[in-house]
Coordinates of C-alpha atoms in Angstrom, one line a residue:
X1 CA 17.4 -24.6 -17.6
X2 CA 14.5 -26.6 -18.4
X3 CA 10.6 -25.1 -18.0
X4 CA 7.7 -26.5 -17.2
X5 CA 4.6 -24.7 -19.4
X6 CA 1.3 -24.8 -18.3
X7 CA -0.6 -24.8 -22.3
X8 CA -4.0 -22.3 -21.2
X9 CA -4.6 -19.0 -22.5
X10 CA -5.0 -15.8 -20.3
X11 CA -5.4 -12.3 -21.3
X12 CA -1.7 -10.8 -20.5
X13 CA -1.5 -7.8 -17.9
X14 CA 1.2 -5.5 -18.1
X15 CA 1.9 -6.0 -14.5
X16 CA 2.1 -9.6 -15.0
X17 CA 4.2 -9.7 -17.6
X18 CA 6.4 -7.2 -16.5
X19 CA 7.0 -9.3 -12.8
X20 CA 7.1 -13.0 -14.9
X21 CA 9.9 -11.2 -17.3
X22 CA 12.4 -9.6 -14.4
X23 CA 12.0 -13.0 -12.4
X24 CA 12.9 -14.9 -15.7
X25 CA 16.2 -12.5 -16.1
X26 CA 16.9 -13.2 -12.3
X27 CA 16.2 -17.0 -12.8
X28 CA 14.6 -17.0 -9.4
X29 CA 11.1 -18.5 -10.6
X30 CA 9.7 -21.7 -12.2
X31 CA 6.6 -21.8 -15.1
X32 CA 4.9 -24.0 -12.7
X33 CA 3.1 -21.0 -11.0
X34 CA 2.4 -19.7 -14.3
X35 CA -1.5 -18.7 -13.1
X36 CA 0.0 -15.9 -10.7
X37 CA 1.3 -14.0 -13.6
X38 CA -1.8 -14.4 -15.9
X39 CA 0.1 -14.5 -19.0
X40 CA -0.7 -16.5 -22.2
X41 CA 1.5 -19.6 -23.7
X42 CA 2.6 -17.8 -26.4
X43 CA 4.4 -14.8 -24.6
X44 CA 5.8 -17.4 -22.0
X45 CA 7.9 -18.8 -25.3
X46 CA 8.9 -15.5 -26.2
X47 CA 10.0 -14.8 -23.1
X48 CA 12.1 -17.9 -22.1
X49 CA 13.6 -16.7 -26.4
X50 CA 14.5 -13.3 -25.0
X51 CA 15.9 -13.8 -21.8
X52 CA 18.3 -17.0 -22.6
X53 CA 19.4 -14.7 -25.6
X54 CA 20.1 -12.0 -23.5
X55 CA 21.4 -14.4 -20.7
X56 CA 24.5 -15.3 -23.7
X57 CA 25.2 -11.8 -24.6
X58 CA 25.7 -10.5 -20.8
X59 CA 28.2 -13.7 -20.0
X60 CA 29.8 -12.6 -23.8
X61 CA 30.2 -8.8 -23.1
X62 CA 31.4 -9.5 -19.4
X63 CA 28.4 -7.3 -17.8
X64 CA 28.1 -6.7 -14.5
X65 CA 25.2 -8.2 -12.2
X66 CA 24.0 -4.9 -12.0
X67 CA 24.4 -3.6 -16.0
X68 CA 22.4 -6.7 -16.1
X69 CA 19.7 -5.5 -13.8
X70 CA 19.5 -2.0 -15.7
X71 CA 19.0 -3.6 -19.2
X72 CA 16.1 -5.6 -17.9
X73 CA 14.9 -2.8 -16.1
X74 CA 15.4 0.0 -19.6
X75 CA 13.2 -2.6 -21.3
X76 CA 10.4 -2.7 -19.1
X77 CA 10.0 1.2 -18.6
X78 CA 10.5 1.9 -21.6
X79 CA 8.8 5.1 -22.5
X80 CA 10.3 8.3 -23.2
X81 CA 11.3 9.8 -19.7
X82 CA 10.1 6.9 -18.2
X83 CA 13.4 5.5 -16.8
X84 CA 17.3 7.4 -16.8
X85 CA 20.4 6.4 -15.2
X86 CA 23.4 8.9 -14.5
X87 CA 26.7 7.7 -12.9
X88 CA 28.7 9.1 -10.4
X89 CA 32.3 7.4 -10.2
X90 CA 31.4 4.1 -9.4
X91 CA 27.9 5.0 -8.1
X92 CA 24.9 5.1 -10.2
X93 CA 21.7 7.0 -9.8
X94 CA 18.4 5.6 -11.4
X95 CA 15.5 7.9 -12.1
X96 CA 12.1 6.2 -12.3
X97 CA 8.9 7.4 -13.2
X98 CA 5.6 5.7 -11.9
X99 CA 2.1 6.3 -12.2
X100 CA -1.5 4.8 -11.5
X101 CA -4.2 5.2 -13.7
X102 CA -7.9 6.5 -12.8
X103 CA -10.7 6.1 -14.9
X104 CA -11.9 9.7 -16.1
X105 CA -9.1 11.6 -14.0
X106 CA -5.3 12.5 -14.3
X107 CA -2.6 9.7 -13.5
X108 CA -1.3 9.8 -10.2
X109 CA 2.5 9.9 -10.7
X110 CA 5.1 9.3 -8.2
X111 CA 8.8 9.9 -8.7
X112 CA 11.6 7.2 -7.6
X113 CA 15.1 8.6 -7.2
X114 CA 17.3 5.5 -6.3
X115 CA 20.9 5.6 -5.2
X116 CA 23.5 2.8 -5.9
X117 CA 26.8 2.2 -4.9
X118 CA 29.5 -0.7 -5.8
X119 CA 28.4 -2.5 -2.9
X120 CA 25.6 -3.2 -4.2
X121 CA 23.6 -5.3 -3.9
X122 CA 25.1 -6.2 -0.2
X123 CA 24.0 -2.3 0.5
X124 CA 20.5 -1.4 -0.2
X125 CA 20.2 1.9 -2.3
X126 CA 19.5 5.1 -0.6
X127 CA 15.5 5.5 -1.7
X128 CA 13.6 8.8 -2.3
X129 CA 9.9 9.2 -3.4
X130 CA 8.2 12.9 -4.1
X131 CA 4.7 13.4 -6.0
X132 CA 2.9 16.3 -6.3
X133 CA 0.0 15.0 -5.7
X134 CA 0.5 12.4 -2.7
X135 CA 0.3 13.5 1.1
X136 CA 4.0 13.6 2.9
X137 CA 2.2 11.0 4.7
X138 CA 1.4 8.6 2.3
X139 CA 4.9 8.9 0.8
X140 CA 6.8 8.6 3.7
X141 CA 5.0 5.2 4.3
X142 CA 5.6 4.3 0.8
X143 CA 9.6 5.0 1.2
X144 CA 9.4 2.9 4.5
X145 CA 8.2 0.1 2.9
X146 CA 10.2 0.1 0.0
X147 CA 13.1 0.4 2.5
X148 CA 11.9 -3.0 4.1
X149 CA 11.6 -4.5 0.8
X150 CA 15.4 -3.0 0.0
X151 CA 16.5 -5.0 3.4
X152 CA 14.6 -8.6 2.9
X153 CA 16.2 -8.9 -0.4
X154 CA 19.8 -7.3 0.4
X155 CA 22.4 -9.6 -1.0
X156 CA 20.5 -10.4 -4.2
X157 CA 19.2 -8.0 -7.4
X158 CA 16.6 -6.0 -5.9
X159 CA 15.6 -2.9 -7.6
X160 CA 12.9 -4.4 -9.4
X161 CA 11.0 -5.8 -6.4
X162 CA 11.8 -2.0 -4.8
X163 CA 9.9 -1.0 -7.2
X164 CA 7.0 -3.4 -7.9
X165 CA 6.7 -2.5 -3.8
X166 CA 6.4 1.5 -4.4
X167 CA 3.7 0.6 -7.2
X168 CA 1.7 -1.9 -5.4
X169 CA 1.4 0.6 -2.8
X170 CA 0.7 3.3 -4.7
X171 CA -2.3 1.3 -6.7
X172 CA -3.4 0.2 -3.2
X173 CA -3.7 3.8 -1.6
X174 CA -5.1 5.6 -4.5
X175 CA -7.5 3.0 -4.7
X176 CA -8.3 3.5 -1.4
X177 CA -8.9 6.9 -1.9
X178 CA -6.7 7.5 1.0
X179 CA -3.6 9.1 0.1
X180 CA -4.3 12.2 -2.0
X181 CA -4.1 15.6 -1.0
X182 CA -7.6 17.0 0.1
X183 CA -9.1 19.1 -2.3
X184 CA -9.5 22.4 -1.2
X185 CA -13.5 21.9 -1.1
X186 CA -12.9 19.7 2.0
X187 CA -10.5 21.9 3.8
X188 CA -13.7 24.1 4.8
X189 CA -13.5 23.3 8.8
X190 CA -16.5 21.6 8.6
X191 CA -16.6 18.6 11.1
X192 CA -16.5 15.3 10.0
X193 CA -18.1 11.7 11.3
X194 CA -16.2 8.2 10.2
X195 CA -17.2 4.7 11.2
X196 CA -15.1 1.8 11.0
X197 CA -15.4 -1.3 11.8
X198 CA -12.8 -4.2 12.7
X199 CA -12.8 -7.6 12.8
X200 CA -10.6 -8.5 15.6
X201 CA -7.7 -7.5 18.4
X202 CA -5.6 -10.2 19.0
X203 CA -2.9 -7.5 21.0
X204 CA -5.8 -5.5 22.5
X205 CA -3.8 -3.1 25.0
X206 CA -1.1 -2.5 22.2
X207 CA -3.3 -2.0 19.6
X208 CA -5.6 0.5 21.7
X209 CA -3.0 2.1 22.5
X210 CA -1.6 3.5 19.2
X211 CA -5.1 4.0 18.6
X212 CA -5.4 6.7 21.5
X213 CA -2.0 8.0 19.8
X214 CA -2.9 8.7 16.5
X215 CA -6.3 10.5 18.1
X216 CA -4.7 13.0 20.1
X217 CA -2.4 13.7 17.0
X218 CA -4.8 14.3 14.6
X219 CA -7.0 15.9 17.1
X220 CA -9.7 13.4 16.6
X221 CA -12.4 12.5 19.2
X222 CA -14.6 9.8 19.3
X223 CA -15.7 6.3 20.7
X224 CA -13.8 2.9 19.8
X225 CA -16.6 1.0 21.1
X226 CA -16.6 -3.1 22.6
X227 CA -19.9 -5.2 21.6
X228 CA -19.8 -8.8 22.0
X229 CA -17.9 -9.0 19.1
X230 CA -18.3 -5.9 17.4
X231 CA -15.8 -3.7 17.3
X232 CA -16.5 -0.5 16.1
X233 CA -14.5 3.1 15.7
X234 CA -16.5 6.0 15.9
X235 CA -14.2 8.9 15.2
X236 CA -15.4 12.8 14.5
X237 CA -12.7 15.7 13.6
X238 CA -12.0 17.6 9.7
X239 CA -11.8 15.6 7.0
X240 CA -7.9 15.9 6.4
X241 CA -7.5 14.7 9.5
X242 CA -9.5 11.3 9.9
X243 CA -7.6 11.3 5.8
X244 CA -4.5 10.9 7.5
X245 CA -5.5 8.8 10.2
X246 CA -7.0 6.2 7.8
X247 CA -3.9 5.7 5.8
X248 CA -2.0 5.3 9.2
X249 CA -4.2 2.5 10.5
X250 CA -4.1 0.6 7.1
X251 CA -0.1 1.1 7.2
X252 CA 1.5 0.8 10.3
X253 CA 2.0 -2.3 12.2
X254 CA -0.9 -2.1 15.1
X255 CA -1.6 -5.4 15.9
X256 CA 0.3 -9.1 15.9
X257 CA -1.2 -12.4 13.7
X258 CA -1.6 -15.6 14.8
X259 CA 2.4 -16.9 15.2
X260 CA 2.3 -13.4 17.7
X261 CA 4.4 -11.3 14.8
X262 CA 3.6 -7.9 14.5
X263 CA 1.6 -7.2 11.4
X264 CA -0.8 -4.6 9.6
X265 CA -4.6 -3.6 9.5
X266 CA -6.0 -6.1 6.8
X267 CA -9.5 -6.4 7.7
X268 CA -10.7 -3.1 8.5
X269 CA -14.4 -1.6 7.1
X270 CA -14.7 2.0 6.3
X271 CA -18.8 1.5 6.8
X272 CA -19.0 5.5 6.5
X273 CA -17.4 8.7 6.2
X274 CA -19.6 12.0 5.8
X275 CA -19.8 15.2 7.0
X276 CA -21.6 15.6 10.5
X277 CA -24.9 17.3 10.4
X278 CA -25.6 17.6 14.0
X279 CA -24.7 19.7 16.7
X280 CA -23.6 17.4 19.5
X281 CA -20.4 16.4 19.4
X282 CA -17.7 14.5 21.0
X283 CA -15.7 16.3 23.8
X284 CA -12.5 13.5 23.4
X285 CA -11.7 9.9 22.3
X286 CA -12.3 6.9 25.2
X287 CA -12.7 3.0 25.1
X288 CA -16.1 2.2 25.5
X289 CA -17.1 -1.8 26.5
X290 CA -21.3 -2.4 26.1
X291 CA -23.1 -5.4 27.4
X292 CA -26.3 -4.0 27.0
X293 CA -27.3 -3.0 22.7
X294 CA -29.7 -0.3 24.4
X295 CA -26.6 1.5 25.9
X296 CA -24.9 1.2 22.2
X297 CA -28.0 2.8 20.4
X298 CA -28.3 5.3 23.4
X299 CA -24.4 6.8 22.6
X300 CA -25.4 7.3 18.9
X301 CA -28.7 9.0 20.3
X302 CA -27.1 11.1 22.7
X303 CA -24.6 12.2 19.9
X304 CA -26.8 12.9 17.3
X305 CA -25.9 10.0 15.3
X306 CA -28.9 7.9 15.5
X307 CA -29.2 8.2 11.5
X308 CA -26.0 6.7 11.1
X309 CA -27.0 3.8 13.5
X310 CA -29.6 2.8 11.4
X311 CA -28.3 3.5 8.1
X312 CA -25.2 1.7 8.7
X313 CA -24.9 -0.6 11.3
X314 CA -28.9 -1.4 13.0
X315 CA -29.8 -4.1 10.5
X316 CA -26.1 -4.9 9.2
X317 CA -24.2 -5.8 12.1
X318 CA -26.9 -6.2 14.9

């Protein structure tokens, strides 16, 4: 197999160079995209040392496609407790550990319980996620995702990519600040005010629709508000609430892209989310159309909200 390197130097990530090694095992990938994995010369070498040595012992020792997969996969979590596998019959069960740093603050760890059988890889694993410190939410969208992941690669090894899914969406939530538990501080009853704003609606009716879902749900009321082009969600309910209701509309499928296929949130703004200092509030969620910007500043008048019109959206989006 012949390589093509790319002679640069780039600091080495461990994300990138655990991805660039698993692909090179797989021999699914080419160094001529050698700037996604941001990895230097030198550990490219070593790589394409180890995994063509490794590549003669497996075809030497008669290994399995899968004992192959759990090699590669022992070497890259490789800390103590970090990865286990236990076999039942002909089934195995892999145990993984994952975590996302935060500066100043305790990891955020998550814990992947993976079930294979000998048909493998033609049937996906049976996939559980738990964490402490993640909402049932947020984990039951991170096991539906890795589910999808499990599907679009069935046929072919696919535990690493399971799990390179489950961590990219565990580093995007938490960085969002949208999928931990609320600390108890928050859960006070105290009413809350969040301001979003989105970019487009290409399946308007659809998409409004699961909107007005997810509102009566979470008991959130509100305004999702039509200006020109400005498209704004004005919701007001407790904090845990508008918590969960964030990580749904980054999540779930709500609108379709431009081939018409349903797809994700990817361009919604959090402009604010604060507690609600006035006493008006919203007596339920509607669809509001303006033609007129007085009538728009009116409704944050009439609501007590004029601060937040001119903090956040008077000389920003108007």
């Amino acid at each position: 197999m012949d390589f093509e390197v790319v002679s640069h130097e780039k600091p080495i990530t461990e994300t990138g160079k655990r991805r660039l090694l698993v692909y090179f095992r797989y021999f699914t990938i080419s160094l001529t995209n050698i700037d996604e994995y941001n990895l230097p010369v030198s550990s490219v070498h070593f790589v394409i040392q180890q995994v063509s040595s490794e590549a003669h012992l497996y075809q030497h020792y008669g290994m399995s496609e899968l004992d192959e997969e759990i090699q590669s996969l022992k070497s890259f979590y490789c800390q103590p407790g970090e990865f286990a596998v236990k076999e039942f019959g002909n089934n195995k069960q892999m145990l993984i550990h994952l975590k996302h740093n935060q500066p100043s603050q305790k990891p955020i760890l998550i814990n992947v319980d993976l079930r294979v059988t000998e048909s493998y890889p033609e049937q996906i694993p049976d996939i559980i996620v738990n964490s402490s410190q993640l909402t049932h939410e947020v984990l039951t969208i991170i096991r539906k995702d890795a589910t999808e992941c499990a599907h679009q690669n069935r046929g072919q090894a696919m535990i690493f990519v399971v799990l390179c899914s489950i961590q990219d969406n565990l580093d995007k939530l938490v960085d969002e600040q949208y999928s931990l538990k609320v600390p108890e501080e928050d859960e006070t009853g105290d009413v809350w005010n969040c301001l979003l704003l989105l970019d487009h609606m290409r399946a308007k009716s659809k998409y409004i629709k699961t909107i007005h879902k997810w509102t009566q749900e979470l008991d959130l009321k509100g305004r999702l508000l039509f200006y020109g082009k400005l498209i704004l969600i004005l919701l007001q309910g407790q904090h845990v609430n508008i918590k969960d209701y964030l990580i749904r509309h980054r999540s779930v499928n709500v609108d379709v892209d431009s081939h018409g296929r349903s797809c994700k949130e990817r361009m919604m703004t959090v402009i604010c989310e604060e507690k609600a200092t006035g006493s008006k509030r919203f007596p339920d969620f509607t669809v509001v159309e303006y033609a007129l910007k007085e009538d728009l500043v009116k409704l944050f008048s009439d609501f007590d909200l004029s601060t937040l019109y001119c903090n956040y959206i008077k000389d920003v989006y108007l």
